C-alpha positions as a Markdown table, in Angstrom:
| # | Residue | x | y | z |
|---|---|---|---|---|
| 1 | Met | -72.7 | 7.5 | 13.3 |
| 2 | Ser | -70.2 | 5.4 | 11.0 |
| 3 | Gly | -69.3 | 2.0 | 11.0 |
| 4 | Lys | -65.7 | 2.5 | 12.0 |
| 5 | Lys | -66.5 | 5.0 | 14.9 |
| 6 | Phe | -69.3 | 2.8 | 15.9 |
| 7 | Leu | -66.6 | -0.2 | 16.5 |
| 8 | Ile | -64.0 | 2.3 | 18.2 |
| 9 | Ala | -66.6 | 3.2 | 20.6 |
| 10 | Val | -67.6 | -0.4 | 21.4 |
| 11 | Val | -63.8 | -1.6 | 21.8 |
| 12 | Ala | -63.7 | 1.4 | 24.2 |
| 13 | Gly | -66.8 | 0.4 | 26.0 |
| 14 | Met | -65.4 | -3.2 | 26.2 |
| 15 | Ala | -62.2 | -2.1 | 27.5 |
| 16 | Ser | -63.7 | 0.3 | 30.3 |
| 17 | Ile | -65.1 | -3.1 | 31.5 |
| 18 | Ala | -62.2 | -4.9 | 31.5 |
| 19 | Leu | -59.7 | -2.3 | 33.1 |
| 20 | Pro | -61.1 | -2.1 | 36.4 |
| 21 | Ala | -61.1 | -6.4 | 36.9 |
| 22 | Leu | -57.6 | -6.3 | 35.9 |
| 23 | Ala | -56.4 | -3.8 | 38.9 |
| 24 | Gln | -58.5 | -6.3 | 41.4 |
| 25 | Ser | -55.3 | -8.7 | 42.1 |
| 26 | Glu | -57.3 | -10.4 | 45.3 |
| 27 | Asp | -59.6 | -11.4 | 42.8 |
| 28 | Ser | -57.1 | -14.2 | 41.1 |
| 29 | Gly | -58.4 | -16.5 | 39.1 |
| 30 | Lys | -61.9 | -14.9 | 38.4 |
| 31 | Asn | -60.8 | -13.2 | 35.0 |
| 32 | Glu | -59.9 | -14.2 | 32.0 |
| 33 | Val | -58.8 | -13.1 | 28.4 |
| 34 | Ser | -58.6 | -15.5 | 25.4 |
| 35 | Val | -57.9 | -15.5 | 21.6 |
| 36 | Gln | -59.1 | -17.9 | 19.1 |
| 37 | Ala | -59.3 | -18.7 | 15.4 |
| 38 | Phe | -62.9 | -19.7 | 14.3 |
| 39 | Gly | -64.2 | -21.1 | 11.2 |
| 40 | Ser | -67.4 | -19.1 | 10.3 |
| 41 | Phe | -70.2 | -21.4 | 8.6 |
| 42 | Val | -73.3 | -19.4 | 7.3 |
| 43 | Lys | -76.4 | -20.9 | 6.5 |
| 44 | Ser | -78.2 | -20.2 | 3.0 |
| 45 | Thr | -80.3 | -17.5 | 2.6 |
| 46 | Thr | -83.1 | -17.7 | -0.2 |
| 47 | Asp | -86.3 | -15.6 | -1.1 |
| 48 | Thr | -87.8 | -18.6 | -3.2 |
| 49 | Ser | -87.8 | -22.5 | -2.5 |
| 50 | Ala | -84.0 | -22.9 | -4.1 |
| 51 | Pro | -81.3 | -23.3 | -1.6 |
| 52 | Thr | -78.2 | -21.0 | -2.8 |
| 53 | Pro | -75.0 | -22.3 | -1.3 |
| 54 | Ala | -73.5 | -19.7 | 1.4 |
| 55 | Ser | -69.8 | -18.9 | 2.0 |
| 56 | Thr | -67.2 | -20.6 | 4.2 |
| 57 | Asn | -64.9 | -18.3 | 6.1 |
| 58 | Gly | -62.3 | -17.8 | 9.0 |
| 59 | Gly | -61.7 | -15.0 | 11.5 |
| 60 | Val | -60.5 | -14.0 | 15.1 |
| 61 | Leu | -62.1 | -13.8 | 18.3 |
| 62 | Gly | -61.2 | -12.2 | 21.5 |
| 63 | Ser | -62.9 | -12.6 | 24.4 |
| 64 | Tyr | -62.8 | -11.5 | 28.0 |
| 65 | Arg | -64.4 | -12.8 | 31.0 |
| 66 | Arg | -65.5 | -12.0 | 34.5 |
| 67 | Phe | -66.5 | -14.8 | 37.5 |
| 68 | Phe | -68.3 | -13.7 | 40.2 |
| 69 | Ser | -68.3 | -17.0 | 41.6 |
| 70 | Asp | -66.6 | -20.7 | 40.8 |
| 71 | His | -69.5 | -21.1 | 38.5 |
| 72 | Ser | -71.0 | -18.1 | 37.2 |
| 73 | Gly | -69.8 | -15.2 | 35.2 |
| 74 | Ile | -70.1 | -12.6 | 32.3 |
| 75 | Glu | -67.6 | -12.2 | 29.2 |
| 76 | Val | -67.9 | -9.6 | 26.1 |
| 77 | Asn | -66.3 | -10.6 | 22.9 |
| 78 | Tyr | -65.2 | -9.3 | 19.4 |
| 79 | Gly | -65.0 | -11.1 | 16.6 |
| 80 | Tyr | -63.5 | -10.5 | 12.9 |
| 81 | Ala | -64.2 | -12.5 | 9.7 |
| 82 | Leu | -64.3 | -12.0 | 6.2 |
| 83 | Asn | -67.9 | -13.2 | 5.3 |
| 84 | Thr | -70.0 | -13.9 | 2.0 |
| 85 | Gln | -74.0 | -14.3 | 2.0 |
| 86 | Asp | -75.4 | -15.4 | -1.0 |
| 87 | Tyr | -78.9 | -15.0 | -2.1 |
| 88 | Leu | -81.2 | -16.3 | -4.6 |
| 89 | Ser | -83.3 | -13.7 | -6.2 |
| 90 | Thr | -85.9 | -12.6 | -9.1 |
| 91 | Asn | -82.2 | -11.4 | -10.6 |
| 92 | Gly | -80.6 | -14.5 | -10.5 |
| 93 | Thr | -77.5 | -15.2 | -7.6 |
| 94 | Val | -76.1 | -12.5 | -5.1 |
| 95 | Gly | -73.2 | -12.5 | -3.2 |
| 96 | Val | -71.7 | -9.6 | -1.0 |
| 97 | Arg | -68.5 | -10.2 | 0.0 |
| 98 | Asn | -67.8 | -8.3 | 3.2 |
| 99 | Tyr | -65.7 | -7.5 | 6.4 |
| 100 | Ser | -67.8 | -9.1 | 9.2 |
| 101 | His | -67.2 | -7.6 | 13.0 |
| 102 | Glu | -69.2 | -9.5 | 15.9 |
| 103 | Ile | -69.8 | -7.6 | 19.2 |
| 104 | Ser | -71.5 | -9.7 | 21.9 |
| 105 | Gly | -72.1 | -10.4 | 25.5 |
| 106 | Ala | -73.3 | -13.1 | 27.5 |
| 107 | Tyr | -73.6 | -15.1 | 30.6 |
| 108 | Val | -71.5 | -17.9 | 31.1 |
| 109 | Leu | -72.2 | -20.9 | 33.2 |
| 110 | Arg | -69.1 | -23.1 | 33.6 |
| 111 | Leu | -67.9 | -26.5 | 35.8 |
| 112 | Pro | -64.7 | -26.3 | 37.3 |
| 113 | Leu | -63.0 | -29.8 | 37.3 |
| 114 | Ala | -59.4 | -30.8 | 38.0 |
| 115 | His | -58.2 | -30.9 | 34.5 |
| 116 | Phe | -60.7 | -28.9 | 32.3 |
| 117 | Thr | -63.8 | -26.7 | 32.4 |
| 118 | Pro | -66.8 | -27.2 | 30.4 |
| 119 | Phe | -69.1 | -24.2 | 30.1 |
| 120 | Val | -72.2 | -22.8 | 28.2 |
| 121 | Leu | -73.2 | -19.5 | 27.3 |
| 122 | Ala | -76.0 | -17.1 | 26.3 |
| 123 | Gly | -76.4 | -13.9 | 25.3 |
| 124 | Val | -76.8 | -10.9 | 22.5 |
| 125 | Gly | -74.9 | -9.2 | 20.1 |
| 126 | Ala | -74.5 | -7.3 | 16.8 |
| 127 | Leu | -73.2 | -8.3 | 13.5 |
| 128 | Val | -71.7 | -5.5 | 11.6 |
| 129 | Phe | -71.1 | -6.1 | 8.0 |
| 130 | Glu | -69.0 | -3.7 | 5.9 |
| 131 | Pro | -68.9 | -4.5 | 2.2 |
| 132 | Asn | -66.1 | -5.0 | 0.3 |
| 133 | Asn | -66.0 | -3.5 | -3.0 |
| 134 | Phe | -69.1 | -3.7 | -3.8 |
| 135 | Gln | -71.1 | -0.6 | -5.8 |
| 136 | Gly | -74.0 | 0.5 | -4.0 |
| 137 | Ala | -73.9 | -1.5 | -0.8 |
| 138 | Asp | -73.9 | 0.1 | 2.5 |
| 139 | Leu | -72.3 | -1.2 | 6.0 |
| 140 | Gln | -75.1 | -2.7 | 7.9 |
| 141 | Thr | -75.8 | -3.8 | 11.5 |
| 142 | Arg | -77.5 | -6.7 | 12.8 |
| 143 | Ala | -78.8 | -7.4 | 16.0 |
| 144 | Ala | -78.1 | -11.3 | 16.8 |
| 145 | Gly | -78.9 | -13.9 | 19.8 |
| 146 | Val | -75.7 | -15.8 | 20.6 |
| 147 | Tyr | -75.6 | -19.3 | 22.3 |
| 148 | Gly | -72.8 | -21.7 | 22.5 |
| 149 | Gly | -70.5 | -24.2 | 24.9 |
| 150 | Gly | -67.3 | -25.9 | 25.0 |
| 151 | Ala | -64.3 | -26.3 | 27.5 |
| 152 | Asp | -61.3 | -24.9 | 28.5 |
| 153 | Leu | -58.0 | -27.5 | 29.1 |
| 154 | Lys | -55.6 | -26.5 | 31.6 |
| 155 | Ile | -52.3 | -26.4 | 30.5 |
| 156 | Ser | -50.5 | -24.5 | 33.7 |
| 157 | Arg | -52.0 | -22.6 | 36.5 |
| 158 | His | -52.6 | -19.7 | 34.5 |
| 159 | Val | -53.0 | -20.9 | 30.6 |
| 160 | Phe | -55.3 | -23.3 | 29.3 |
| 161 | Met | -56.7 | -24.2 | 25.9 |
| 162 | Arg | -60.0 | -23.4 | 24.9 |
| 163 | Ala | -62.3 | -25.4 | 22.5 |
| 164 | Glu | -65.8 | -23.7 | 21.5 |
| 165 | Tyr | -69.0 | -23.7 | 19.4 |
| 166 | Arg | -70.6 | -20.3 | 19.2 |
| 167 | Gly | -73.7 | -19.7 | 17.4 |
| 168 | Phe | -75.4 | -16.5 | 15.7 |
| 169 | Ile | -79.0 | -16.0 | 14.9 |
| 170 | Tyr | -79.8 | -13.0 | 13.1 |
| 171 | Asp | -81.6 | -11.3 | 10.1 |
| 172 | Ser | -79.5 | -11.5 | 7.2 |
| 173 | Pro | -78.0 | -8.1 | 5.6 |
| 174 | Thr | -79.3 | -6.7 | 2.6 |
| 175 | Tyr | -77.2 | -3.4 | 2.2 |
| 176 | Ser | -79.8 | -1.4 | 1.2 |
| 177 | Leu | -79.4 | -2.7 | -2.3 |
| 178 | Thr | -82.5 | -2.1 | -4.2 |
| 179 | Asn | -82.7 | -5.8 | -5.9 |
| 180 | Leu | -82.2 | -7.5 | -2.2 |
| 181 | Ala | -85.2 | -5.6 | -0.8 |
| 182 | Gly | -87.3 | -7.9 | 1.3 |
| 183 | Ala | -84.7 | -10.7 | 0.9 |
| 184 | Asp | -83.6 | -10.7 | 4.6 |
| 185 | Arg | -84.6 | -13.8 | 6.3 |
| 186 | Val | -83.4 | -15.0 | 10.1 |
| 187 | Thr | -80.2 | -17.0 | 9.5 |
| 188 | His | -77.5 | -18.6 | 11.1 |
| 189 | Arg | -74.0 | -18.8 | 11.5 |
| 190 | Ala | -72.5 | -21.5 | 13.3 |
| 191 | Glu | -68.5 | -20.8 | 14.9 |
| 192 | Pro | -66.4 | -23.7 | 16.0 |
| 193 | Ser | -63.2 | -22.2 | 17.6 |
| 194 | Ile | -60.0 | -23.1 | 19.1 |
| 195 | Gly | -57.2 | -20.9 | 20.8 |
| 196 | Phe | -55.4 | -20.1 | 24.2 |
| 197 | Gly | -56.4 | -18.3 | 27.1 |
| 198 | Tyr | -55.1 | -16.6 | 30.5 |
| 199 | Arg | -56.4 | -17.2 | 34.0 |
| 200 | Phe | -55.6 | -14.5 | 36.6 |
C-alpha cells in the first residue's frame, strides 16, 4: 500500500470512530476536538560517538477525544510537520528532509477543575516519513510509543485553550538508503504545542 493510500485509510478510520460520538447529543461534554500548532525537536542520531545536530521544525496537530467518565478517555490524533533527521555516518553527515505524518491513539487521564483541566496521556502510534526530493530515498513508517501531558484552560462552556507536551520514542528512519543501512537508532521527538478546542 502506498503512503498516500495508507494515510487516507487511517484518516477514514479515525473519522469512523468520531462520527458516532458526534451524533450522541445526550453525551454533552464528553467529546472534544482540538487543533494545535507544535514545535518538533528531534534528538540527534549517530552511528559513531560524535553527535550530529537534528532539525527543529513546526507542524499542526488535530485531535479527537472521547471521555467515558469525568476522568478517563481515549484520543486519536493526526499531525503533520516538516522534519529533517541528520546522521553522522562513515560517509559524513547525511540529512534527509521529509514530510512527517504522525498517527496516534492514547489513553487520557484528566482532572477537571473549575477553570482548568490538567491531563496526562500514554499510547502508541506510527510516524510516516515521506522524503522530499532526496534521490533514492523511500517512504518509511516507524512504530512509536507516545506519552505526554498538559492542561486545558476554560474560555467558555464549550471553548478551551490547550497547552500540551507530547513525546515520541521510535526507531529513526533510514529511507532504504544504502549509506544509512544499520544507522537507525532509538530516538526521541519532543512536541510542545498550543491551540484551541471545542467540547460538546
